[in-house]
């Protein structure tokens, strides 16, 4: 057998062994999360949804400090979607505790949605700290079903660290296109799956069953850029980045904006 074929054969065997080992580790992690799965089935896990907003609110400050420059770069183009009369209606999907408010342009009107009603308390705190904005309403709604928001009624939609935890990312993007005015902008910042050759990729797959419960449904192995490419926007501006100083499992990110 030629040396080249032998090398390729050994590489293939090594990759299969690595994949088997990764899947075995993931299975062991999945077994350890069975008690959490039972809590979810019985409805007791719902108690965590009351605690999660407090955790998210406190984590927000650290994440914003680390991602400050990247968020400023992301949102610097939001004001370009302002109407000729000076108004700008912005819908944020999965607003959480309002971590993005300080990056929005002066005077824009913000509509907030989140499926977890327990975020409202912390959302109000962020509203009080960001008086340069006007706030419309807080809607308790899933990103896949925002029927309370009228067709073509907003100029900008924002979604950060949300598509990792929705049930159907493509359906959320279809809703985004529905509510956006023609020519409106969709701004996104999401953590995604890492390069398959990295240790990050290995740990993302192994620890995802545990991370799912820790992050209230967060999945760390999604290829969200593929959903954005398939969503049917007229223009897509997207880049892959490595978030500085954040937890290894969510270091790979995508950021950018789409135009309807």
C-alpha atoms as an extended CHARMM CRD file, in Angstrom:
* protein
*
       260  EXT
         1         1  UNK       CA              0.0000000000        0.0000000000        0.0000000000  PROA      1               0.0000000000
         2         2  UNK       CA              1.4120000000        3.4630000000       -0.9250000000  PROA      2               0.0000000000
         3         3  UNK       CA              2.4520000000        5.6270000000        2.0060000000  PROA      3               0.0000000000
         4         4  UNK       CA             -0.1280000000        8.2770000000        1.1190000000  PROA      4               0.0000000000
         5         5  UNK       CA             -3.0410000000        5.8370000000        1.2030000000  PROA      5               0.0000000000
         6         6  UNK       CA             -1.7570000000        4.3550000000        4.4480000000  PROA      6               0.0000000000
         7         7  UNK       CA             -1.6160000000        7.8260000000        6.0040000000  PROA      7               0.0000000000
         8         8  UNK       CA             -5.1570000000        8.6240000000        4.8990000000  PROA      8               0.0000000000
         9         9  UNK       CA             -6.3680000000        5.2990000000        6.2580000000  PROA      9               0.0000000000
        10        10  UNK       CA             -4.7770000000        5.9140000000        9.6500000000  PROA      10              0.0000000000
        11        11  UNK       CA             -6.2460000000        9.4330000000        9.7250000000  PROA      11              0.0000000000
        12        12  UNK       CA             -9.7120000000        8.0540000000        8.9820000000  PROA      12              0.0000000000
        13        13  UNK       CA             -9.3900000000        5.4760000000       11.7740000000  PROA      13              0.0000000000
        14        14  UNK       CA             -8.1700000000        8.1500000000       14.1730000000  PROA      14              0.0000000000
        15        15  UNK       CA            -11.1060000000       10.4330000000       13.3180000000  PROA      15              0.0000000000
        16        16  UNK       CA            -13.5890000000        7.6010000000       13.8850000000  PROA      16              0.0000000000
        17        17  UNK       CA            -12.0150000000        6.7890000000       17.2570000000  PROA      17              0.0000000000
        18        18  UNK       CA            -12.1390000000       10.4540000000       18.2800000000  PROA      18              0.0000000000
        19        19  UNK       CA            -15.7880000000       10.6630000000       17.2480000000  PROA      19              0.0000000000
        20        20  UNK       CA            -16.6540000000        7.5260000000       19.2130000000  PROA      20              0.0000000000
        21        21  UNK       CA            -14.8590000000        8.8370000000       22.2900000000  PROA      21              0.0000000000
        22        22  UNK       CA            -16.6680000000       12.1900000000       22.0140000000  PROA      22              0.0000000000
        23        23  UNK       CA            -20.0490000000       10.4740000000       21.6740000000  PROA      23              0.0000000000
        24        24  UNK       CA            -19.2920000000        8.2490000000       24.6540000000  PROA      24              0.0000000000
        25        25  UNK       CA            -18.4170000000       11.2630000000       26.8060000000  PROA      25              0.0000000000
        26        26  UNK       CA            -21.5890000000       13.0180000000       25.6600000000  PROA      26              0.0000000000
        27        27  UNK       CA            -23.6460000000        9.9470000000       26.5820000000  PROA      27              0.0000000000
        28        28  UNK       CA            -22.1230000000        9.9010000000       30.0840000000  PROA      28              0.0000000000
        29        29  UNK       CA            -22.9610000000       13.6000000000       30.4910000000  PROA      29              0.0000000000
        30        30  UNK       CA            -26.4820000000       12.9040000000       29.2510000000  PROA      30              0.0000000000
        31        31  UNK       CA            -26.8890000000       10.1660000000       31.8760000000  PROA      31              0.0000000000
        32        32  UNK       CA            -25.7950000000       12.5680000000       34.6060000000  PROA      32              0.0000000000
        33        33  UNK       CA            -28.4830000000       15.0540000000       33.5380000000  PROA      33              0.0000000000
        34        34  UNK       CA            -31.3130000000       12.5160000000       33.7720000000  PROA      34              0.0000000000
        35        35  UNK       CA            -32.5110000000       13.9670000000       37.1260000000  PROA      35              0.0000000000
        36        36  UNK       CA            -32.7990000000       17.3750000000       35.4360000000  PROA      36              0.0000000000
        37        37  UNK       CA            -34.6860000000       15.7780000000       32.5570000000  PROA      37              0.0000000000
        38        38  UNK       CA            -37.1580000000       14.2810000000       35.0290000000  PROA      38              0.0000000000
        39        39  UNK       CA            -37.6200000000       17.6930000000       36.6480000000  PROA      39              0.0000000000
        40        40  UNK       CA            -38.4120000000       19.1060000000       33.2070000000  PROA      40              0.0000000000
        41        41  UNK       CA            -40.9530000000       16.3620000000       32.4620000000  PROA      41              0.0000000000
        42        42  UNK       CA            -42.7090000000       16.8330000000       35.7980000000  PROA      42              0.0000000000
        43        43  UNK       CA            -42.7800000000       20.6140000000       35.4340000000  PROA      43              0.0000000000
        44        44  UNK       CA            -40.5820000000       21.2450000000       38.4780000000  PROA      44              0.0000000000
        45        45  UNK       CA            -37.8260000000       22.6350000000       36.2610000000  PROA      45              0.0000000000
        46        46  UNK       CA            -40.1260000000       25.6120000000       35.7190000000  PROA      46              0.0000000000
        47        47  UNK       CA            -38.9530000000       26.9070000000       39.0970000000  PROA      47              0.0000000000
        48        48  UNK       CA            -35.5300000000       27.5290000000       37.5370000000  PROA      48              0.0000000000
        49        49  UNK       CA            -37.1410000000       29.9060000000       35.0390000000  PROA      49              0.0000000000
        50        50  UNK       CA            -37.8430000000       32.2030000000       37.9760000000  PROA      50              0.0000000000
        51        51  UNK       CA            -34.1690000000       32.1650000000       39.0070000000  PROA      51              0.0000000000
        52        52  UNK       CA            -32.5960000000       32.3070000000       35.5440000000  PROA      52              0.0000000000
        53        53  UNK       CA            -33.4460000000       35.9950000000       34.8710000000  PROA      53              0.0000000000
        54        54  UNK       CA            -31.4840000000       37.0150000000       37.9810000000  PROA      54              0.0000000000
        55        55  UNK       CA            -28.4680000000       34.9770000000       36.8180000000  PROA      55              0.0000000000
        56        56  UNK       CA            -28.7320000000       36.3960000000       33.2990000000  PROA      56              0.0000000000
        57        57  UNK       CA            -29.0350000000       39.9600000000       34.6340000000  PROA      57              0.0000000000
        58        58  UNK       CA            -25.8270000000       39.6380000000       36.6510000000  PROA      58              0.0000000000
        59        59  UNK       CA            -23.9340000000       37.9270000000       33.8180000000  PROA      59              0.0000000000
        60        60  UNK       CA            -24.9970000000       40.7160000000       31.4530000000  PROA      60              0.0000000000
        61        61  UNK       CA            -22.6010000000       43.2510000000       32.9870000000  PROA      61              0.0000000000
        62        62  UNK       CA            -19.5630000000       41.0060000000       32.5450000000  PROA      62              0.0000000000
        63        63  UNK       CA            -20.5340000000       39.9500000000       29.0140000000  PROA      63              0.0000000000
        64        64  UNK       CA            -21.1840000000       43.5470000000       27.9150000000  PROA      64              0.0000000000
        65        65  UNK       CA            -17.7840000000       44.6510000000       29.2350000000  PROA      65              0.0000000000
        66        66  UNK       CA            -16.0290000000       41.9110000000       27.2550000000  PROA      66              0.0000000000
        67        67  UNK       CA            -18.1180000000       42.4350000000       24.1090000000  PROA      67              0.0000000000
        68        68  UNK       CA            -18.3730000000       46.2250000000       24.2970000000  PROA      68              0.0000000000
        69        69  UNK       CA            -16.3410000000       47.0050000000       21.1720000000  PROA      69              0.0000000000
        70        70  UNK       CA            -18.0150000000       44.2780000000       19.1310000000  PROA      70              0.0000000000
        71        71  UNK       CA            -21.5030000000       45.3820000000       20.1580000000  PROA      71              0.0000000000
        72        72  UNK       CA            -20.7070000000       48.9860000000       19.2900000000  PROA      72              0.0000000000
        73        73  UNK       CA            -19.4720000000       47.8600000000       15.8940000000  PROA      73              0.0000000000
        74        74  UNK       CA            -22.6160000000       45.7650000000       15.3950000000  PROA      74              0.0000000000
        75        75  UNK       CA            -25.1340000000       48.4510000000       16.3330000000  PROA      75              0.0000000000
        76        76  UNK       CA            -23.4370000000       51.4830000000       14.7670000000  PROA      76              0.0000000000
        77        77  UNK       CA            -25.5340000000       51.0130000000       11.6120000000  PROA      77              0.0000000000
        78        78  UNK       CA            -28.9130000000       50.8500000000       13.3810000000  PROA      78              0.0000000000
        79        79  UNK       CA            -29.4860000000       54.5940000000       13.0270000000  PROA      79              0.0000000000
        80        80  UNK       CA            -29.2490000000       54.2720000000        9.2180000000  PROA      80              0.0000000000
        81        81  UNK       CA            -32.7120000000       52.7060000000        9.2660000000  PROA      81              0.0000000000
        82        82  UNK       CA            -34.3000000000       55.8320000000       10.7780000000  PROA      82              0.0000000000
        83        83  UNK       CA            -37.3090000000       57.1210000000        8.8320000000  PROA      83              0.0000000000
        84        84  UNK       CA            -37.3780000000       60.5330000000        7.1610000000  PROA      84              0.0000000000
        85        85  UNK       CA            -39.5620000000       61.8570000000        9.9880000000  PROA      85              0.0000000000
        86        86  UNK       CA            -36.8830000000       60.8850000000       12.5170000000  PROA      86              0.0000000000
        87        87  UNK       CA            -38.7100000000       57.8730000000       13.9770000000  PROA      87              0.0000000000
        88        88  UNK       CA            -37.1990000000       54.4420000000       14.4070000000  PROA      88              0.0000000000
        89        89  UNK       CA            -39.1690000000       51.4640000000       15.7020000000  PROA      89              0.0000000000
        90        90  UNK       CA            -36.9750000000       48.6360000000       16.9900000000  PROA      90              0.0000000000
        91        91  UNK       CA            -38.1660000000       45.1950000000       18.0450000000  PROA      91              0.0000000000
        92        92  UNK       CA            -35.8720000000       43.0920000000       20.2200000000  PROA      92              0.0000000000
        93        93  UNK       CA            -36.5840000000       39.3610000000       20.3040000000  PROA      93              0.0000000000
        94        94  UNK       CA            -35.5940000000       37.6660000000       23.5510000000  PROA      94              0.0000000000
        95        95  UNK       CA            -34.7020000000       40.9740000000       25.1520000000  PROA      95              0.0000000000
        96        96  UNK       CA            -33.9660000000       39.3460000000       28.5150000000  PROA      96              0.0000000000
        97        97  UNK       CA            -32.8840000000       42.0250000000       30.9550000000  PROA      97              0.0000000000
        98        98  UNK       CA            -32.2260000000       44.7060000000       28.3370000000  PROA      98              0.0000000000
        99        99  UNK       CA            -28.4840000000       44.2190000000       27.8860000000  PROA      99              0.0000000000
       100       100  UNK       CA            -28.4750000000       45.9490000000       24.4850000000  PROA      100             0.0000000000
       101       101  UNK       CA            -30.3800000000       49.1150000000       25.3960000000  PROA      101             0.0000000000
       102       102  UNK       CA            -27.3000000000       51.2730000000       25.9170000000  PROA      102             0.0000000000
       103       103  UNK       CA            -26.1540000000       50.5770000000       22.3550000000  PROA      103             0.0000000000
       104       104  UNK       CA            -29.3550000000       51.7970000000       20.6640000000  PROA      104             0.0000000000
       105       105  UNK       CA            -29.5460000000       55.2850000000       19.1000000000  PROA      105             0.0000000000
       106       106  UNK       CA            -31.1310000000       58.1790000000       20.9680000000  PROA      106             0.0000000000
       107       107  UNK       CA            -34.8880000000       58.5020000000       20.6310000000  PROA      107             0.0000000000
       108       108  UNK       CA            -35.7570000000       55.1740000000       19.0360000000  PROA      108             0.0000000000
       109       109  UNK       CA            -38.8440000000       53.3200000000       20.2260000000  PROA      109             0.0000000000
       110       110  UNK       CA            -38.1550000000       49.8320000000       21.5690000000  PROA      110             0.0000000000
       111       111  UNK       CA            -40.6270000000       46.9390000000       21.6420000000  PROA      111             0.0000000000
       112       112  UNK       CA            -39.4780000000       44.0540000000       23.8280000000  PROA      112             0.0000000000
       113       113  UNK       CA            -40.4320000000       40.3850000000       23.5970000000  PROA      113             0.0000000000
       114       114  UNK       CA            -39.3630000000       37.4200000000       25.6880000000  PROA      114             0.0000000000
       115       115  UNK       CA            -41.0080000000       34.0610000000       26.4300000000  PROA      115             0.0000000000
       116       116  UNK       CA            -40.0140000000       34.2900000000       30.1060000000  PROA      116             0.0000000000
       117       117  UNK       CA            -42.2680000000       36.7730000000       31.9690000000  PROA      117             0.0000000000
       118       118  UNK       CA            -39.9380000000       36.7720000000       34.9710000000  PROA      118             0.0000000000
       119       119  UNK       CA            -37.4530000000       38.9350000000       33.0430000000  PROA      119             0.0000000000
       120       120  UNK       CA            -39.7490000000       41.9620000000       33.2780000000  PROA      120             0.0000000000
       121       121  UNK       CA            -38.5120000000       43.0240000000       36.7070000000  PROA      121             0.0000000000
       122       122  UNK       CA            -34.9020000000       43.2770000000       35.4780000000  PROA      122             0.0000000000
       123       123  UNK       CA            -36.0120000000       44.7210000000       32.1550000000  PROA      123             0.0000000000
       124       124  UNK       CA            -37.6120000000       47.6310000000       33.9900000000  PROA      124             0.0000000000
       125       125  UNK       CA            -34.3160000000       48.2920000000       35.7890000000  PROA      125             0.0000000000
       126       126  UNK       CA            -32.5140000000       48.5450000000       32.4420000000  PROA      126             0.0000000000
       127       127  UNK       CA            -35.2340000000       50.8170000000       31.0920000000  PROA      127             0.0000000000
       128       128  UNK       CA            -34.7250000000       53.1450000000       34.0300000000  PROA      128             0.0000000000
       129       129  UNK       CA            -30.9950000000       53.2710000000       33.3020000000  PROA      129             0.0000000000
       130       130  UNK       CA            -31.4640000000       54.0160000000       29.5980000000  PROA      130             0.0000000000
       131       131  UNK       CA            -33.7500000000       57.0220000000       29.4230000000  PROA      131             0.0000000000
       132       132  UNK       CA            -32.4480000000       57.9950000000       25.9650000000  PROA      132             0.0000000000
       133       133  UNK       CA            -34.9460000000       55.4660000000       24.5520000000  PROA      133             0.0000000000
       134       134  UNK       CA            -38.7390000000       55.3300000000       24.3650000000  PROA      134             0.0000000000
       135       135  UNK       CA            -40.3180000000       52.0170000000       25.3400000000  PROA      135             0.0000000000
       136       136  UNK       CA            -43.4960000000       50.7310000000       23.7640000000  PROA      136             0.0000000000
       137       137  UNK       CA            -44.4520000000       47.4720000000       25.4700000000  PROA      137             0.0000000000
       138       138  UNK       CA            -43.1620000000       44.1750000000       26.8120000000  PROA      138             0.0000000000
       139       139  UNK       CA            -44.7310000000       41.1950000000       25.0680000000  PROA      139             0.0000000000
       140       140  UNK       CA            -44.4810000000       37.6960000000       26.5140000000  PROA      140             0.0000000000
       141       141  UNK       CA            -44.0380000000       35.7760000000       23.2780000000  PROA      141             0.0000000000
       142       142  UNK       CA            -41.8770000000       33.1420000000       21.6310000000  PROA      142             0.0000000000
       143       143  UNK       CA            -39.7900000000       34.2310000000       18.6770000000  PROA      143             0.0000000000
       144       144  UNK       CA            -41.5290000000       31.6490000000       16.5020000000  PROA      144             0.0000000000
       145       145  UNK       CA            -44.9510000000       33.2010000000       17.1380000000  PROA      145             0.0000000000
       146       146  UNK       CA            -45.1230000000       36.9770000000       17.5170000000  PROA      146             0.0000000000
       147       147  UNK       CA            -48.6820000000       37.4680000000       16.3310000000  PROA      147             0.0000000000
       148       148  UNK       CA            -49.0450000000       40.5550000000       18.5370000000  PROA      148             0.0000000000
       149       149  UNK       CA            -46.5760000000       42.3500000000       16.2480000000  PROA      149             0.0000000000
       150       150  UNK       CA            -48.1520000000       43.5130000000       12.9920000000  PROA      150             0.0000000000
       151       151  UNK       CA            -46.7710000000       42.7770000000        9.5450000000  PROA      151             0.0000000000
       152       152  UNK       CA            -44.1720000000       45.2750000000        8.2770000000  PROA      152             0.0000000000
       153       153  UNK       CA            -44.4810000000       47.3980000000       11.4230000000  PROA      153             0.0000000000
       154       154  UNK       CA            -40.8550000000       47.8150000000       12.5880000000  PROA      154             0.0000000000
       155       155  UNK       CA            -37.7230000000       49.2910000000       11.0310000000  PROA      155             0.0000000000
       156       156  UNK       CA            -35.1790000000       47.1340000000       12.8770000000  PROA      156             0.0000000000
       157       157  UNK       CA            -35.2160000000       43.7630000000       14.6190000000  PROA      157             0.0000000000
       158       158  UNK       CA            -32.4680000000       42.7370000000       17.0500000000  PROA      158             0.0000000000
       159       159  UNK       CA            -31.6620000000       39.2400000000       18.2520000000  PROA      159             0.0000000000
       160       160  UNK       CA            -28.5990000000       38.4980000000       20.4230000000  PROA      160             0.0000000000
       161       161  UNK       CA            -27.8470000000       35.1790000000       22.1360000000  PROA      161             0.0000000000
       162       162  UNK       CA            -31.3770000000       33.9880000000       21.3870000000  PROA      162             0.0000000000
       163       163  UNK       CA            -31.3300000000       31.6930000000       18.3470000000  PROA      163             0.0000000000
       164       164  UNK       CA            -29.3570000000       29.1790000000       20.4190000000  PROA      164             0.0000000000
       165       165  UNK       CA            -32.3850000000       28.4710000000       22.6020000000  PROA      165             0.0000000000
       166       166  UNK       CA            -35.4100000000       28.7050000000       20.3080000000  PROA      166             0.0000000000
       167       167  UNK       CA            -37.1180000000       25.5400000000       19.0880000000  PROA      167             0.0000000000
       168       168  UNK       CA            -37.0690000000       26.5490000000       15.4190000000  PROA      168             0.0000000000
       169       169  UNK       CA            -34.5240000000       29.1720000000       14.3860000000  PROA      169             0.0000000000
       170       170  UNK       CA            -35.7010000000       29.2910000000       10.7700000000  PROA      170             0.0000000000
       171       171  UNK       CA            -39.2850000000       29.9970000000       11.8800000000  PROA      171             0.0000000000
       172       172  UNK       CA            -38.0180000000       32.8650000000       14.0490000000  PROA      172             0.0000000000
       173       173  UNK       CA            -36.2480000000       34.3220000000       11.0160000000  PROA      173             0.0000000000
       174       174  UNK       CA            -39.4390000000       34.0080000000        8.9770000000  PROA      174             0.0000000000
       175       175  UNK       CA            -41.2040000000       35.9970000000       11.6950000000  PROA      175             0.0000000000
       176       176  UNK       CA            -38.4320000000       38.5880000000       11.5360000000  PROA      176             0.0000000000
       177       177  UNK       CA            -39.0220000000       39.0380000000        7.8060000000  PROA      177             0.0000000000
       178       178  UNK       CA            -42.7650000000       39.2760000000        8.3810000000  PROA      178             0.0000000000
       179       179  UNK       CA            -42.6210000000       42.1240000000       10.9110000000  PROA      179             0.0000000000
       180       180  UNK       CA            -39.8450000000       44.0990000000        9.1790000000  PROA      180             0.0000000000
       181       181  UNK       CA            -40.7200000000       46.8790000000        6.7920000000  PROA      181             0.0000000000
       182       182  UNK       CA            -39.3260000000       46.4870000000        3.2610000000  PROA      182             0.0000000000
       183       183  UNK       CA            -35.6570000000       47.4690000000        3.4360000000  PROA      183             0.0000000000
       184       184  UNK       CA            -35.6120000000       47.0150000000        7.2240000000  PROA      184             0.0000000000
       185       185  UNK       CA            -32.6030000000       45.6040000000        9.0730000000  PROA      185             0.0000000000
       186       186  UNK       CA            -32.1120000000       42.5220000000       11.2390000000  PROA      186             0.0000000000
       187       187  UNK       CA            -29.1100000000       42.6950000000       13.5860000000  PROA      187             0.0000000000
       188       188  UNK       CA            -27.7650000000       39.5190000000       15.1980000000  PROA      188             0.0000000000
       189       189  UNK       CA            -25.0210000000       38.3040000000       17.5240000000  PROA      189             0.0000000000
       190       190  UNK       CA            -25.0490000000       34.5780000000       18.2990000000  PROA      190             0.0000000000
       191       191  UNK       CA            -22.6660000000       31.9670000000       19.6560000000  PROA      191             0.0000000000
       192       192  UNK       CA            -22.2490000000       28.9510000000       17.3620000000  PROA      192             0.0000000000
       193       193  UNK       CA            -20.5260000000       25.6070000000       16.9930000000  PROA      193             0.0000000000
       194       194  UNK       CA            -16.7350000000       25.7390000000       16.7430000000  PROA      194             0.0000000000
       195       195  UNK       CA            -14.3950000000       24.3140000000       14.1090000000  PROA      195             0.0000000000
       196       196  UNK       CA            -14.5720000000       20.4790000000       14.1970000000  PROA      196             0.0000000000
       197       197  UNK       CA            -10.7970000000       20.2520000000       14.6660000000  PROA      197             0.0000000000
       198       198  UNK       CA            -10.8430000000       22.2640000000       17.9020000000  PROA      198             0.0000000000
       199       199  UNK       CA            -11.0940000000       21.2420000000       21.5380000000  PROA      199             0.0000000000
       200       200  UNK       CA            -13.9530000000       23.7350000000       21.8450000000  PROA      200             0.0000000000
       201       201  UNK       CA            -15.9590000000       21.6250000000       19.3910000000  PROA      201             0.0000000000
       202       202  UNK       CA            -15.2660000000       18.5170000000       21.4980000000  PROA      202             0.0000000000
       203       203  UNK       CA            -16.4010000000       20.1240000000       24.7590000000  PROA      203             0.0000000000
       204       204  UNK       CA            -19.4290000000       21.7400000000       23.1130000000  PROA      204             0.0000000000
       205       205  UNK       CA            -20.7070000000       18.3330000000       22.0480000000  PROA      205             0.0000000000
       206       206  UNK       CA            -19.8360000000       16.5930000000       25.3090000000  PROA      206             0.0000000000
       207       207  UNK       CA            -21.2400000000       19.2010000000       27.7010000000  PROA      207             0.0000000000
       208       208  UNK       CA            -24.2780000000       20.3450000000       25.7020000000  PROA      208             0.0000000000
       209       209  UNK       CA            -26.7650000000       18.1360000000       27.6530000000  PROA      209             0.0000000000
       210       210  UNK       CA            -25.7220000000       19.8500000000       30.8880000000  PROA      210             0.0000000000
       211       211  UNK       CA            -25.4300000000       23.3160000000       29.3090000000  PROA      211             0.0000000000
       212       212  UNK       CA            -28.9820000000       22.9810000000       27.9650000000  PROA      212             0.0000000000
       213       213  UNK       CA            -30.3820000000       23.0090000000       31.5160000000  PROA      213             0.0000000000
       214       214  UNK       CA            -27.8900000000       25.5210000000       32.8970000000  PROA      214             0.0000000000
       215       215  UNK       CA            -28.7020000000       27.9640000000       30.0810000000  PROA      215             0.0000000000
       216       216  UNK       CA            -32.4920000000       27.4770000000       30.1260000000  PROA      216             0.0000000000
       217       217  UNK       CA            -32.6420000000       25.6210000000       26.8030000000  PROA      217             0.0000000000
       218       218  UNK       CA            -29.3980000000       26.9350000000       25.2850000000  PROA      218             0.0000000000
       219       219  UNK       CA            -27.8330000000       24.6820000000       22.6310000000  PROA      219             0.0000000000
       220       220  UNK       CA            -24.1470000000       25.2090000000       21.9300000000  PROA      220             0.0000000000
       221       221  UNK       CA            -23.7760000000       23.0960000000       18.7860000000  PROA      221             0.0000000000
       222       222  UNK       CA            -25.9140000000       25.0910000000       16.3550000000  PROA      222             0.0000000000
       223       223  UNK       CA            -24.7460000000       26.2200000000       12.9000000000  PROA      223             0.0000000000
       224       224  UNK       CA            -26.9310000000       29.3270000000       12.9740000000  PROA      224             0.0000000000
       225       225  UNK       CA            -25.2530000000       30.9260000000        9.9580000000  PROA      225             0.0000000000
       226       226  UNK       CA            -26.8930000000       28.2450000000        7.7770000000  PROA      226             0.0000000000
       227       227  UNK       CA            -30.3520000000       29.3170000000        8.9690000000  PROA      227             0.0000000000
       228       228  UNK       CA            -29.5250000000       32.9470000000        8.1590000000  PROA      228             0.0000000000
       229       229  UNK       CA            -28.3450000000       31.9690000000        4.6920000000  PROA      229             0.0000000000
       230       230  UNK       CA            -31.5940000000       30.0610000000        4.0870000000  PROA      230             0.0000000000
       231       231  UNK       CA            -33.9550000000       32.6930000000        5.5140000000  PROA      231             0.0000000000
       232       232  UNK       CA            -34.4570000000       34.6200000000        2.2600000000  PROA      232             0.0000000000
       233       233  UNK       CA            -33.1000000000       38.0700000000        3.1380000000  PROA      233             0.0000000000
       234       234  UNK       CA            -32.1520000000       40.2430000000        0.1880000000  PROA      234             0.0000000000
       235       235  UNK       CA            -28.7530000000       40.9880000000        1.7310000000  PROA      235             0.0000000000
       236       236  UNK       CA            -26.7060000000       39.2200000000        4.4070000000  PROA      236             0.0000000000
       237       237  UNK       CA            -23.6090000000       40.6790000000        6.0610000000  PROA      237             0.0000000000
       238       238  UNK       CA            -22.1200000000       38.0650000000        8.4010000000  PROA      238             0.0000000000
       239       239  UNK       CA            -18.7490000000       37.3430000000        9.9210000000  PROA      239             0.0000000000
       240       240  UNK       CA            -17.3640000000       34.7320000000       12.2980000000  PROA      240             0.0000000000
       241       241  UNK       CA            -15.5500000000       36.0310000000       15.3710000000  PROA      241             0.0000000000
       242       242  UNK       CA            -13.9840000000       34.7320000000       18.5680000000  PROA      242             0.0000000000
       243       243  UNK       CA            -15.4730000000       36.4540000000       21.5970000000  PROA      243             0.0000000000
       244       244  UNK       CA            -12.7090000000       37.6420000000       23.9550000000  PROA      244             0.0000000000
       245       245  UNK       CA            -12.4280000000       36.2670000000       27.4750000000  PROA      245             0.0000000000
       246       246  UNK       CA            -15.7760000000       34.4810000000       27.5230000000  PROA      246             0.0000000000
       247       247  UNK       CA            -16.4180000000       30.8680000000       28.4970000000  PROA      247             0.0000000000
       248       248  UNK       CA            -14.7860000000       28.3880000000       26.0930000000  PROA      248             0.0000000000
       249       249  UNK       CA            -18.1060000000       26.7720000000       25.1150000000  PROA      249             0.0000000000
       250       250  UNK       CA            -19.5740000000       30.0060000000       23.7330000000  PROA      250             0.0000000000
       251       251  UNK       CA            -16.4440000000       31.6840000000       22.3950000000  PROA      251             0.0000000000
       252       252  UNK       CA            -17.1890000000       31.1820000000       18.6640000000  PROA      252             0.0000000000
       253       253  UNK       CA            -19.7340000000       33.8010000000       17.5380000000  PROA      253             0.0000000000
       254       254  UNK       CA            -21.3090000000       35.1620000000       14.3980000000  PROA      254             0.0000000000
       255       255  UNK       CA            -22.3720000000       38.7850000000       14.0880000000  PROA      255             0.0000000000
       256       256  UNK       CA            -23.7930000000       41.0300000000       11.3980000000  PROA      256             0.0000000000
       257       257  UNK       CA            -27.0220000000       42.2380000000        9.8710000000  PROA      257             0.0000000000
       258       258  UNK       CA            -29.4830000000       41.2940000000        7.1390000000  PROA      258             0.0000000000
       259       259  UNK       CA            -31.7630000000       43.4630000000        5.0370000000  PROA      259             0.0000000000
       260       260  UNK       CA            -35.2870000000       42.4350000000        4.0590000000  PROA      260             0.0000000000
